[in-house]
Every structure is written in C-alpha cells, then in structure tokens.
mmCIF file of C-alpha atoms in Angstrom:
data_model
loop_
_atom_site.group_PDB
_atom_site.id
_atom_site.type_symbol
_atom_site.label_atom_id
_atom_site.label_comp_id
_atom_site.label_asym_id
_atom_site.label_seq_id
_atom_site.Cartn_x
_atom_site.Cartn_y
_atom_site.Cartn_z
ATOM 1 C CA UNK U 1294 4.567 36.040 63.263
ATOM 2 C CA UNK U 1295 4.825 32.188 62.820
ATOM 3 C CA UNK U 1296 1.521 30.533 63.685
ATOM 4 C CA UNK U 1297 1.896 27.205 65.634
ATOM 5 C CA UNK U 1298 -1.074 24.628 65.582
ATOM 6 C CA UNK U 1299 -1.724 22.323 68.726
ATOM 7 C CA UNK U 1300 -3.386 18.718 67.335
ATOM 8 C CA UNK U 1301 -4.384 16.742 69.804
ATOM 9 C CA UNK U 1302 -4.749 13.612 69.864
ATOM 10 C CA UNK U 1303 -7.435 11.187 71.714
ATOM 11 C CA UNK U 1304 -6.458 7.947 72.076
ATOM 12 C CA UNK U 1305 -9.945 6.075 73.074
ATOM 13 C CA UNK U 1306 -9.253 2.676 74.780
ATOM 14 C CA UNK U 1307 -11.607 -0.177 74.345
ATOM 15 C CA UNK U 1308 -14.128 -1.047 77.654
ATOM 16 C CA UNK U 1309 -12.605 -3.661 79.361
ATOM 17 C CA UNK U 1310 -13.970 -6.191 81.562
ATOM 18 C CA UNK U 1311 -13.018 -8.374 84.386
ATOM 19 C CA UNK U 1312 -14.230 -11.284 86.150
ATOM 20 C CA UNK U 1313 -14.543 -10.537 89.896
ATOM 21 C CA UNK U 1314 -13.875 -13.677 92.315
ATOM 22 C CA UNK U 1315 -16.270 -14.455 95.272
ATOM 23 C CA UNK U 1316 -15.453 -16.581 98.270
ATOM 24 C CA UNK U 1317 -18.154 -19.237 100.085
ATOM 25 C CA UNK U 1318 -18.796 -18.522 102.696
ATOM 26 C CA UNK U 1319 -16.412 -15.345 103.125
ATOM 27 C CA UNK U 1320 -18.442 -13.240 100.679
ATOM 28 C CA UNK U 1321 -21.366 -14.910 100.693
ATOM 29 C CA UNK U 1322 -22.731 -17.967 103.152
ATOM 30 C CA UNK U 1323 -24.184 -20.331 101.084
ATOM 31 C CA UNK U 1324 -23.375 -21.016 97.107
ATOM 32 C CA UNK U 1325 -27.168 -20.427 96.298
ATOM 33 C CA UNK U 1326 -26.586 -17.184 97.049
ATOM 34 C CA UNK U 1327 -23.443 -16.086 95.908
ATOM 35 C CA UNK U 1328 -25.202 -17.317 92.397
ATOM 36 C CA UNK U 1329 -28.162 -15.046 93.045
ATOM 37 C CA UNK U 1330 -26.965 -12.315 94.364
ATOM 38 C CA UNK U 1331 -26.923 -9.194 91.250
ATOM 39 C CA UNK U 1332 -23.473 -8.571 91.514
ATOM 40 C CA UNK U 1333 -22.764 -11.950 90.290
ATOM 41 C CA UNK U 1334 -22.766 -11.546 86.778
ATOM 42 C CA UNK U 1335 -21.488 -13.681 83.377
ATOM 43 C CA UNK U 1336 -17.539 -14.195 83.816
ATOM 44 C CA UNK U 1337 -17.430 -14.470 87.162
ATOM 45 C CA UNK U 1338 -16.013 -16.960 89.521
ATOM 46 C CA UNK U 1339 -17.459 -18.226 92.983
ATOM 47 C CA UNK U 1340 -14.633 -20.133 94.664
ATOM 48 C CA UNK U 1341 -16.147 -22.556 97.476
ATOM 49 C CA UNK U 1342 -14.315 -23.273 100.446
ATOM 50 C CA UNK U 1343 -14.097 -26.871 102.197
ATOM 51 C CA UNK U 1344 -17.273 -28.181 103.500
ATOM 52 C CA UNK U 1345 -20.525 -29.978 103.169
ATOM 53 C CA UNK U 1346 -23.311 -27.427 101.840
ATOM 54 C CA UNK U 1347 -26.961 -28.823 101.892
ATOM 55 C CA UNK U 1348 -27.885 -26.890 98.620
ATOM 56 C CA UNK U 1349 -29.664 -27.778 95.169
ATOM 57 C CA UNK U 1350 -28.235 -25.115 92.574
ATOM 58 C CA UNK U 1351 -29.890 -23.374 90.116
ATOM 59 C CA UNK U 1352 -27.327 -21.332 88.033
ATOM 60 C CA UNK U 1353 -30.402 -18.874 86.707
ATOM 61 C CA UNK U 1354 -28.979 -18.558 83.324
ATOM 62 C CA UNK U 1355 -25.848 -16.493 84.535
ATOM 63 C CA UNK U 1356 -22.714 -17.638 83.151
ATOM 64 C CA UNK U 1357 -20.238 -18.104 85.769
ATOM 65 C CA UNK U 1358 -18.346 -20.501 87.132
ATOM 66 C CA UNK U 1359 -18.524 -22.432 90.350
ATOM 67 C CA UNK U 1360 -15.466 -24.208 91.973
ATOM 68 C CA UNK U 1361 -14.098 -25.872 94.902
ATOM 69 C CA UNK U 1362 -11.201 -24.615 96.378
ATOM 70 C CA UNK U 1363 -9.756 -28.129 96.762
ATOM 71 C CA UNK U 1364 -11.476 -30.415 95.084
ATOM 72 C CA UNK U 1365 -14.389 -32.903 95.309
ATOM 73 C CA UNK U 1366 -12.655 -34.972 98.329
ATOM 74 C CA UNK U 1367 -13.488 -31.945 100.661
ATOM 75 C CA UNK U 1368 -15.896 -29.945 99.449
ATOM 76 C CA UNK U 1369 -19.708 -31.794 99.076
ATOM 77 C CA UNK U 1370 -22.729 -30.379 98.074
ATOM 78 C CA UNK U 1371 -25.982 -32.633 99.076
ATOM 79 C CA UNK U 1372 -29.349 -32.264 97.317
ATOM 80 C CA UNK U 1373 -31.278 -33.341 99.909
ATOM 81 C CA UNK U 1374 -33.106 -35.956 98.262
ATOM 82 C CA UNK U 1375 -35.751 -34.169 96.769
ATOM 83 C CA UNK U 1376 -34.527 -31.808 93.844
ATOM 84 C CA UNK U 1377 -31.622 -32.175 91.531
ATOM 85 C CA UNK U 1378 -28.006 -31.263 92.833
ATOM 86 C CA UNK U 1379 -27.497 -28.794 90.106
ATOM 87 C CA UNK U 1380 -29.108 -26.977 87.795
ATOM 88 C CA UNK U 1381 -28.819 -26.022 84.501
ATOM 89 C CA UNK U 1382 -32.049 -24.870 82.789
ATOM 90 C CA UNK U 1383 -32.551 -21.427 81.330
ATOM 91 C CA UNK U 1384 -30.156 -21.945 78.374
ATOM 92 C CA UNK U 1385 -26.912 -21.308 79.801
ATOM 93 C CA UNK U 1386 -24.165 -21.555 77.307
ATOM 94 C CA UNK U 1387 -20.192 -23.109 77.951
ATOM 95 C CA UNK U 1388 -19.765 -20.327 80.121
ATOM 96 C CA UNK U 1389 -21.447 -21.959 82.695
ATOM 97 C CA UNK U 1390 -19.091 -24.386 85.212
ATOM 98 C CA UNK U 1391 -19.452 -26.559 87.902
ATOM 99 C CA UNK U 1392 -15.722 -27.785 88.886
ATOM 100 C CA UNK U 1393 -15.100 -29.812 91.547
ATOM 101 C CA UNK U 1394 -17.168 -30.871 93.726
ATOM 102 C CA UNK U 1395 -19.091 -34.222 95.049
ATOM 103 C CA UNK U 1396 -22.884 -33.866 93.873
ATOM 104 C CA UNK U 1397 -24.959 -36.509 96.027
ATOM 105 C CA UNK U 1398 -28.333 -37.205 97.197
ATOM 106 C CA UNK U 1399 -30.061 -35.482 94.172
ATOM 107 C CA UNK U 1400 -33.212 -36.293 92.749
ATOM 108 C CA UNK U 1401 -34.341 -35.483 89.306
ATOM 109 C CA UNK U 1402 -37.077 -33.214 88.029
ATOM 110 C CA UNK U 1403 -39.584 -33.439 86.048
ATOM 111 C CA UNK U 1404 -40.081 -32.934 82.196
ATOM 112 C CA UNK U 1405 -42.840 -32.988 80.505
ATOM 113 C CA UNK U 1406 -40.484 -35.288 77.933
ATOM 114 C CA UNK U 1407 -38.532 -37.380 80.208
ATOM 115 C CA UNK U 1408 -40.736 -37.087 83.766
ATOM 116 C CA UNK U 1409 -37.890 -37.824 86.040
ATOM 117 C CA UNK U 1410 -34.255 -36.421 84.812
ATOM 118 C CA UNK U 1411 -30.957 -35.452 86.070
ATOM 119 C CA UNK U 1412 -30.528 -36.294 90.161
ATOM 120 C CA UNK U 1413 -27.366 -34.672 89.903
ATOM 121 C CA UNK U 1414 -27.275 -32.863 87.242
ATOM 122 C CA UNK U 1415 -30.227 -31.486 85.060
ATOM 123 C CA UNK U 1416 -30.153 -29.931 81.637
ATOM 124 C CA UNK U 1417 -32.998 -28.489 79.622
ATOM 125 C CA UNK U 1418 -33.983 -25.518 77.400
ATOM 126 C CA UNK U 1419 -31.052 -26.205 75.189
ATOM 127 C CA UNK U 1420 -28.369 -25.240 77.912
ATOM 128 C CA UNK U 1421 -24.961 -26.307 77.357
ATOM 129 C CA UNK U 1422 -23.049 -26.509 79.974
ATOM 130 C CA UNK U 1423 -19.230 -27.456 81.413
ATOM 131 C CA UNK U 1424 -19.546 -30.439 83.954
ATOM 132 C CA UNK U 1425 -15.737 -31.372 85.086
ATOM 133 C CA UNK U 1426 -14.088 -32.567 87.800
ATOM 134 C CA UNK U 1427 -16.813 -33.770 89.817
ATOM 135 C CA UNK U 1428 -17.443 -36.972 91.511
ATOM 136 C CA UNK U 1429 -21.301 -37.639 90.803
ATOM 137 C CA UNK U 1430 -22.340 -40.252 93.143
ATOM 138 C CA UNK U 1431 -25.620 -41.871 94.518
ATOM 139 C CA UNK U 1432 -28.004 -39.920 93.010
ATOM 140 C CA UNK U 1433 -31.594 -41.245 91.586
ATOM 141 C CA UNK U 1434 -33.124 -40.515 88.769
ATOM 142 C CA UNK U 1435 -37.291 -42.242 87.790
ATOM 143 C CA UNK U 1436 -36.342 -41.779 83.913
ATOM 144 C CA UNK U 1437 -33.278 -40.369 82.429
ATOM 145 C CA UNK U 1438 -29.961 -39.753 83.648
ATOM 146 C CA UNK U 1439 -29.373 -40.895 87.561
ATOM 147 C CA UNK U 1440 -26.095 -38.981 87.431
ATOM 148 C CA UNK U 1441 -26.653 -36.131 84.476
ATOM 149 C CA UNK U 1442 -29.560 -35.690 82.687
ATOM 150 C CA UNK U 1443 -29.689 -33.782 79.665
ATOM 151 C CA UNK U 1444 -32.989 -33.173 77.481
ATOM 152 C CA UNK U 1445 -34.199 -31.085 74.798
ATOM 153 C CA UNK U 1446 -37.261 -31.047 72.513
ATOM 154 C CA UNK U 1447 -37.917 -30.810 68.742
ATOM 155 C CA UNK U 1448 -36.946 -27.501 68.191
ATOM 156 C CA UNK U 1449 -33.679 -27.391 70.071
ATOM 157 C CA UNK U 1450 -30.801 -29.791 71.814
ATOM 158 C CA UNK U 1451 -29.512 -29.637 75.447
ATOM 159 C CA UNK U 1452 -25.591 -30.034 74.633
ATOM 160 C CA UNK U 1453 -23.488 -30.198 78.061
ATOM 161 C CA UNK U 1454 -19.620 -31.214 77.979
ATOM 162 C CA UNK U 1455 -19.544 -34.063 80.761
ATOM 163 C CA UNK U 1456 -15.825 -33.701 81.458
ATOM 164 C CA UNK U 1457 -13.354 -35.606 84.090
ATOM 165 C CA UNK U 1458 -16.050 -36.771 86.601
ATOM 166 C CA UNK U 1459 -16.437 -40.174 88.025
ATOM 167 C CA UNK U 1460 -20.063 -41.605 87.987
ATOM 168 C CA UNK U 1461 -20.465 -44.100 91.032
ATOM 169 C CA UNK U 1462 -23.904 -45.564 92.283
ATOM 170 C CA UNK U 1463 -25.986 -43.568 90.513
ATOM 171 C CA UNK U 1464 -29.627 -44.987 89.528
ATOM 172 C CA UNK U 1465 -32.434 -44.669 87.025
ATOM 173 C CA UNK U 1466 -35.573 -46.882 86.118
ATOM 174 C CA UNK U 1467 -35.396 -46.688 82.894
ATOM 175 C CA UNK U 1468 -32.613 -45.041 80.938
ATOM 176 C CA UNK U 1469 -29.126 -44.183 81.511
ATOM 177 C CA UNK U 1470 -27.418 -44.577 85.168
ATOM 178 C CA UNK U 1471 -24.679 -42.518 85.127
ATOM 179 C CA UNK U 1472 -25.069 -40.318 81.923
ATOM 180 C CA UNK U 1473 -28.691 -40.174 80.020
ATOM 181 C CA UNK U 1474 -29.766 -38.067 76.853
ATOM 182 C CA UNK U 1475 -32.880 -37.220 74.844
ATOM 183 C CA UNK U 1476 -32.286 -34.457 72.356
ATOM 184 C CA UNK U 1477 -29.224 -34.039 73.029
ATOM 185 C CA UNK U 1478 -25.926 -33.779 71.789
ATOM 186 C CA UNK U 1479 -23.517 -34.750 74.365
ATOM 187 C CA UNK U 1480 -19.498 -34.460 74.879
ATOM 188 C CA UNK U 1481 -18.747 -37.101 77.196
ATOM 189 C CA UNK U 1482 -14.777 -37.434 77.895
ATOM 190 C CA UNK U 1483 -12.283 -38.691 80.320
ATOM 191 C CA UNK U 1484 -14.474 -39.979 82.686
ATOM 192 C CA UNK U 1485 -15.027 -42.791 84.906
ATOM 193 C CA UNK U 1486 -18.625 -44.342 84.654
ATOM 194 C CA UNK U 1487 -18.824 -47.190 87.081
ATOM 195 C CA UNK U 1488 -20.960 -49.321 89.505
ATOM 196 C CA UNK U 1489 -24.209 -47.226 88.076
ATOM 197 C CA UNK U 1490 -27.785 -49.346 87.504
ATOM 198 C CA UNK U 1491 -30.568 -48.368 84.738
ATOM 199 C CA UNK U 1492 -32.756 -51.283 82.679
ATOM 200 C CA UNK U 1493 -31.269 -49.374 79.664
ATOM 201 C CA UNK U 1494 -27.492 -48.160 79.474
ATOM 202 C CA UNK U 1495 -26.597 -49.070 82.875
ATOM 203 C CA UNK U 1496 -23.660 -46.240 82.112
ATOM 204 C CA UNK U 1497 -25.218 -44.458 79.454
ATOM 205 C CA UNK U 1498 -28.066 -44.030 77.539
ATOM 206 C CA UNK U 1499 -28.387 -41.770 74.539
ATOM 207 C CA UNK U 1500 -31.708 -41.624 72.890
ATOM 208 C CA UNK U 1501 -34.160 -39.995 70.080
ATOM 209 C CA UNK U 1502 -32.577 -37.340 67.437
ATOM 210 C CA UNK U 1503 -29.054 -37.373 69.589
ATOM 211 C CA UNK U 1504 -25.101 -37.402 68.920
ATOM 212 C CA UNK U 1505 -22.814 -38.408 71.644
ATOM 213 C CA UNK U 1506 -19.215 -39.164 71.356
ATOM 214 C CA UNK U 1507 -17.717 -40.399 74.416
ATOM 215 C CA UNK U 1508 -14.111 -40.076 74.545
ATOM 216 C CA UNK U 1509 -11.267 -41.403 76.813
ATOM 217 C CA UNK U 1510 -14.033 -43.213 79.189
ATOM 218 C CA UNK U 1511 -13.670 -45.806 81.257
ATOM 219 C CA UNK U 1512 -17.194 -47.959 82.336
ATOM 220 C CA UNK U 1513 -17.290 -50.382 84.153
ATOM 221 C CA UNK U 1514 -19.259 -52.454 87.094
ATOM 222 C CA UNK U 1515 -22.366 -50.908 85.293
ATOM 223 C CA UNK U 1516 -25.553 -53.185 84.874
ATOM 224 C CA UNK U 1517 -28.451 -52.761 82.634
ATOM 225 C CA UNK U 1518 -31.632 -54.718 84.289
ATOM 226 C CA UNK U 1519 -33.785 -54.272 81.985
ATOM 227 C CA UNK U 1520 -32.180 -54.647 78.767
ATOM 228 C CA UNK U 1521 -29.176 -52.881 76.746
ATOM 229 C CA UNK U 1522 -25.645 -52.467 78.021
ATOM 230 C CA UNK U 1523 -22.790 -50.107 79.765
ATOM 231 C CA UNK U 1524 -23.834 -47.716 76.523
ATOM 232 C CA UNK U 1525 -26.915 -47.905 74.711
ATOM 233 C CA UNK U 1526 -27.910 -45.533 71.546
ATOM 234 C CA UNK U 1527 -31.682 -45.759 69.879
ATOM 235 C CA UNK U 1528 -32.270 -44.606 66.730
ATOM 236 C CA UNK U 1529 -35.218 -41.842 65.888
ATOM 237 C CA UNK U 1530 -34.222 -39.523 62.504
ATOM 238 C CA UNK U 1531 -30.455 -38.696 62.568
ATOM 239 C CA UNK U 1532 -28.970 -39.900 65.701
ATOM 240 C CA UNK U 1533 -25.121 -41.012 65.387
ATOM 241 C CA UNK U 1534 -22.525 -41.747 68.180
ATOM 242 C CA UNK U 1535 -19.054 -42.001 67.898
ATOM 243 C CA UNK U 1536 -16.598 -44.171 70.547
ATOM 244 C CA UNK U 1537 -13.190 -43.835 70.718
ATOM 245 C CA UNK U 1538 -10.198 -44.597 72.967
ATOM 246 C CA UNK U 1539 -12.444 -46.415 75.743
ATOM 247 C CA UNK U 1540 -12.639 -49.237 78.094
ATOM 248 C CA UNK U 1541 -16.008 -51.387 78.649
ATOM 249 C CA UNK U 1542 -15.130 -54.232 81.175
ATOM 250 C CA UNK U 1543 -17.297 -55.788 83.329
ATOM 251 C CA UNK U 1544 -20.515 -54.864 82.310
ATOM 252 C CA UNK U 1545 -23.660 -56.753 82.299
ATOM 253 C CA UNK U 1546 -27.246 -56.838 80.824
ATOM 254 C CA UNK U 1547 -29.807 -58.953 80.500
ATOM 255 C CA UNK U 1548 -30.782 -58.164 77.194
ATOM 256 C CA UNK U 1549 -28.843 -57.612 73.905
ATOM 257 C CA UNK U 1550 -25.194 -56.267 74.213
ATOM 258 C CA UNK U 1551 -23.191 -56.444 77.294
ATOM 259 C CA UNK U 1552 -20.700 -53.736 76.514
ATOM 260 C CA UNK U 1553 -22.598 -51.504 74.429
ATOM 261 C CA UNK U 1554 -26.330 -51.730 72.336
ATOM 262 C CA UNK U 1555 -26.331 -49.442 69.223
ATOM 263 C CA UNK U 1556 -29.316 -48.425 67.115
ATOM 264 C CA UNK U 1557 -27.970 -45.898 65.237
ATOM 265 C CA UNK U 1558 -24.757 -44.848 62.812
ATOM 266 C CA UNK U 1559 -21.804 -45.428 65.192
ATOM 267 C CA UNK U 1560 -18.193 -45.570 65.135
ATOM 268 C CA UNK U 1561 -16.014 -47.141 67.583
ATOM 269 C CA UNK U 1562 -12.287 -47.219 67.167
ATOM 270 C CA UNK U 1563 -9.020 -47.867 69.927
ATOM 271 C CA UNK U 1564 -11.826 -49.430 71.957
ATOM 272 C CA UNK U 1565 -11.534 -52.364 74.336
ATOM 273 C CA UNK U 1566 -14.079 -54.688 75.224
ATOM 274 C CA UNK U 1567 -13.546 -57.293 77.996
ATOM 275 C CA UNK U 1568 -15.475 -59.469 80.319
ATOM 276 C CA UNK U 1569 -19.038 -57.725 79.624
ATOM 277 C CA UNK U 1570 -22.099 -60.300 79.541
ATOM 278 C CA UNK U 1571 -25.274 -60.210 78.151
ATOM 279 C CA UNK U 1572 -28.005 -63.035 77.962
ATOM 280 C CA UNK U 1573 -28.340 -62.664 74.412
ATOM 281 C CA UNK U 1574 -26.938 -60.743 71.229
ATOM 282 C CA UNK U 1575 -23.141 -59.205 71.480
ATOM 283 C CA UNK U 1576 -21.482 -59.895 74.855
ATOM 284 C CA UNK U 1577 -19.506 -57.060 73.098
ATOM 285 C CA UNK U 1578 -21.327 -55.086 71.112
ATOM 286 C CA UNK U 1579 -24.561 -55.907 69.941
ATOM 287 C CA UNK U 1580 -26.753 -53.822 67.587
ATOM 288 C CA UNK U 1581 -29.913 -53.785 65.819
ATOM 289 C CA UNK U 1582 -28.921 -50.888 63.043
ATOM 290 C CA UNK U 1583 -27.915 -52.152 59.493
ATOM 291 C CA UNK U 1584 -24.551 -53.582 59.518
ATOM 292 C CA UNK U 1585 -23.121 -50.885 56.998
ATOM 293 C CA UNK U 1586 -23.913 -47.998 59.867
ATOM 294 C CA UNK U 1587 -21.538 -50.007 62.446
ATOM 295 C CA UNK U 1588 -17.894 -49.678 61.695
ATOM 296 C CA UNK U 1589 -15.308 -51.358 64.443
ATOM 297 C CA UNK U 1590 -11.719 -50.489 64.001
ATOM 298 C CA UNK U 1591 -8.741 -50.920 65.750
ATOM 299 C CA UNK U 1592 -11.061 -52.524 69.378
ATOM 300 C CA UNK U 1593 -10.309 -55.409 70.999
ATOM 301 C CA UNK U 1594 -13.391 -57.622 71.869
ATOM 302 C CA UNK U 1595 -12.220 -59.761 74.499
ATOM 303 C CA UNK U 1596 -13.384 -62.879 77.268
ATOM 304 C CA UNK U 1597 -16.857 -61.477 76.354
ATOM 305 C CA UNK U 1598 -19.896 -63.829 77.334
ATOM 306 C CA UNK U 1599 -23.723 -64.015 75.209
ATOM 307 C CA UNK U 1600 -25.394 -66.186 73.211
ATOM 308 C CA UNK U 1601 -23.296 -68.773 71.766
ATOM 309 C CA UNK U 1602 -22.095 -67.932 68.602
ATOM 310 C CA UNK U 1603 -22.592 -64.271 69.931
ATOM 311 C CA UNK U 1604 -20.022 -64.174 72.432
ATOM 312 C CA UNK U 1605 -18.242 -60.981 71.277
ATOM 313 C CA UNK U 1606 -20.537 -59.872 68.568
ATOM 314 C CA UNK U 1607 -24.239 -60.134 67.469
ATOM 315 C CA UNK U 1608 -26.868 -58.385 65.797
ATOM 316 C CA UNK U 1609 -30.512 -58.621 67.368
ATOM 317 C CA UNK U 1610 -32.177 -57.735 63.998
ATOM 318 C CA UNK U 1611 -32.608 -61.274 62.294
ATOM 319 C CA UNK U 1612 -30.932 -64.859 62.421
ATOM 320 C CA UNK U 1613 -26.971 -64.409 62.059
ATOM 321 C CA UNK U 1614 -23.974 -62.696 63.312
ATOM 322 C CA UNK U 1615 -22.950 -59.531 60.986
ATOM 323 C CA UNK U 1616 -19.167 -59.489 60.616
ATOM 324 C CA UNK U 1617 -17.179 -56.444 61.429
ATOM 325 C CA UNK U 1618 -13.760 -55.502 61.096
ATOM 326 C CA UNK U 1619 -12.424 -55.633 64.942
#
C-alpha cells in the first residue's frame, strides 16, 4: 500500500495599503472637513474642486495630501483675515501636501518665539511639510513670514520644502515678506518671490540656528524698509545658507545689501544680481560675517546701486570693501 503525503503550502501575502481619494465638495462640503473627518487617514488624497472656499486649514497632524483639481487660477482658499490660511503644526512630516491652490487673506498666529507668523502658511512643532504649486498672495504677517512662516525652538527645527509657488504682496513688520524662518531649516526652490514688503528680507528672511538653501528662485520687486535686502540671513551658533542658480533684480533696502544681507557661512554660485539698491553696504550683496565664510562663484553682480565704492559689493563690519571672487 503506497502512502501518499499532501504538503501544503501557505503562501502569506504582505498587508497592503492604499490611499483612498476624496472629492470637495462631492464627498465632503468643505476641505476642513474632509481633513477631519476619521476616515481620512495618512496617504490619502483630498482632491478639491473649482471654487472659492472661506476656510483656514489645520492639517491635525494627518499626513495627506490636499490638491486642486485645476490649479491655483480656479480654485482659492481665503483665510478670512484673522487666522493663518494653512496649517501645519502638530509635527507633520513630508507626507503632508498642500498643491495648488491660491492662499490669501491669512493672518499669522502667534508664537510664543516669533508672536505673529505665517499668514499663509504656518509651521511649528518641528513639522515639515510639502508647500508646491501655490500662489501665496496678500497675506500679513506682525513678525515672521507674511507668506510662510516656519519656526522651531531649541530643541527641534520646523523644516518645510517651499516648492513652485509664487509669493506676491505678502507683508510682515519685521522679518521676511514672502518666506521667513527661525529654527528652521528650509528648502526653498523654483519659486517666484516678488512685490513682497518686510523691514528685514523683503523676500526672505532666515534667522537664529537656521540653514536655507534657496534654489532656482527668482525675487524680485521685493523691498526691505527697515533694513536688509530681497534675502537676509543672521547669524546665532551654526546657521549657513547656500544660493544657487537665482535671480535678485530689482530689489531695494534701505539698509545694508540690496540683493541679499548675509550674517552667516553662505555660498552663492550661478547667481545673478542686477539693479538691486541699497543706501549703504553691497547694492549686491552685502554682509557683516568674516570674509572667509562668503564665497561668490560663478554670479554676476550687475547695474547694482549703494554706497560709492559699494556699488556691487560691501561689507558693513568695518572700513573697506572685502574682495570676492564674482
């Protein structure tokens, strides 16, 4: 009697997940909601249809992604004047997304570091979100960041990625109009920064124990009232900023450096500089760090206006112009 053996064999397959798509305002009538709502959970997408929403988002630490259906053109979401447009404040990570809308009328909120932050959009608590495609416009900020505002503390960094967006109109009183930064470290690339107003870093404005680099940008149009250029990076323990592949033209302060102001370790290479003004140091670039932490390469400082003898060039920290390698 032959004996036969039957194996068999259990093939287990891995759990897998998928991101489930919502419609505004099919699924859901407003975005708020949709965000809110428990069945939204990290991975998935909320798809907004054309329209003007009067919302202020708060993306609750789920990471998901919010996008237009057809860009910033039709689809507008207005803060109302009183809160920040979006959001971001209970550590989300990169899989958090706000694509393509128009964030206006947004108002920032306070911090206990930078009091008035982020009219459009607000990061804190060491969130690091994906800002693209957007076109951030008139929104106010009292302190930091008219357009986005990121801040962290001592123990921690805020780190967005600031992505594709154009910055228009958007105001602070002190630091950074469009873009604005205080323990941070910030991605800022292929943008548009024009036409925004701070007294510091009329464009941006990158401060205390930060990095930025800013990469494939465009500013211009931007003024700094109060003192330091389109970009302006201050120096507290081991800031650094890298620049590359940008365009500064027509920028203005009334203080030291037209096109940018740097405190800190930078590098700027495949830069242009052209037709930015100051009333003092560097219609160019002007900078208060020791020469050695500045290296130009590859720029073009061009038609720029200061101080004479510091048309394109000049550091604020003592009498004569450093030379750098342009």
């Amino acid at each position: 009697m032959r004996a036969f053996i039957v194996i068999t064999v259990v093939f287990i397959m891995p759990a897998l997940s998928f991101s489930t798509t919502y419609y505004v305002p099919d699924h859901f009538s407003k975005i708020q909601t949709a965000i809110a709502d428990a069945s939204v959970v990290n991975g998935d997408v909320i798809i907004v249809r054309d329209g003007l929403y009067h919302e202020n988002l708060d993306y609750l630490g789920k990471e998901i992604t919010v996008k237009s259906e057809n860009g910033p053109a039709v689809t507008i979401i207005d803060g109302g004047g009183a809160k920040p447009v979006v959001r971001f404040a209970n550590g989300e990570g990169a899989g958090a997304v706000i694509e393509g809308f128009t964030l206006t009328n947004g108002h920032g909120e306070y911090h206990p570091i930078a009091f008035g932050c982020g009219g459009g959009v607000y990061c804190s608590n060491y969130s690091s979100p994906l800002i693209k495609d957007n076109l951030i416009v008139n929104n106010y900020a009292a302190y930091l960041g008219g357009g986005v505002g990121a801040v962290g503390d001592t123990s921690g960094k805020t780190s967005p990625v600031i992505q594709g967006n154009t910055f228009s109109n958007n105001r602070t009183g002190l630091y950074g109009g469009g873009i604005g930064g205080i323990y941070s470290n910030l991605t800022i690339q292929n943008n548009i920064i024009e036409t925004n107003r701070a007294a510091h870093g009329g464009g941006i404005c990158i401060q205390y124990d930060s990095t930025v680099l800013i990469e494939n940008c465009t500013l211009f149009n931007n003024v700094a009232t109060g003192g330091y250029g389109g970009a302006a990076f201050s120096h507290v323990s081991a800031d650094s900023a890298e620049i590359r592949n940008c365009l500064f033209y027509n920028i203005n302060a009334s203080g030291h450096g037209g096109g940018i102001f740097v405190r800190t370790p930078t590098v700027v290479s495949n830069s242009t500089f052209f037709c930015n003004s100051c009333s003092t140091y560097g219609g160019g670039i002007g900078h208060s760090c020791d020469p050695n932490d500045l290296q130009v390469t590859d720029s073009i400082l061009w038609a720029n206006s200061g101080y004479p003898g510091y048309e394109q060039f000049g550091w604020a920290g003592g009498s004569g112009a450093q030379s750098v390698n342009y």
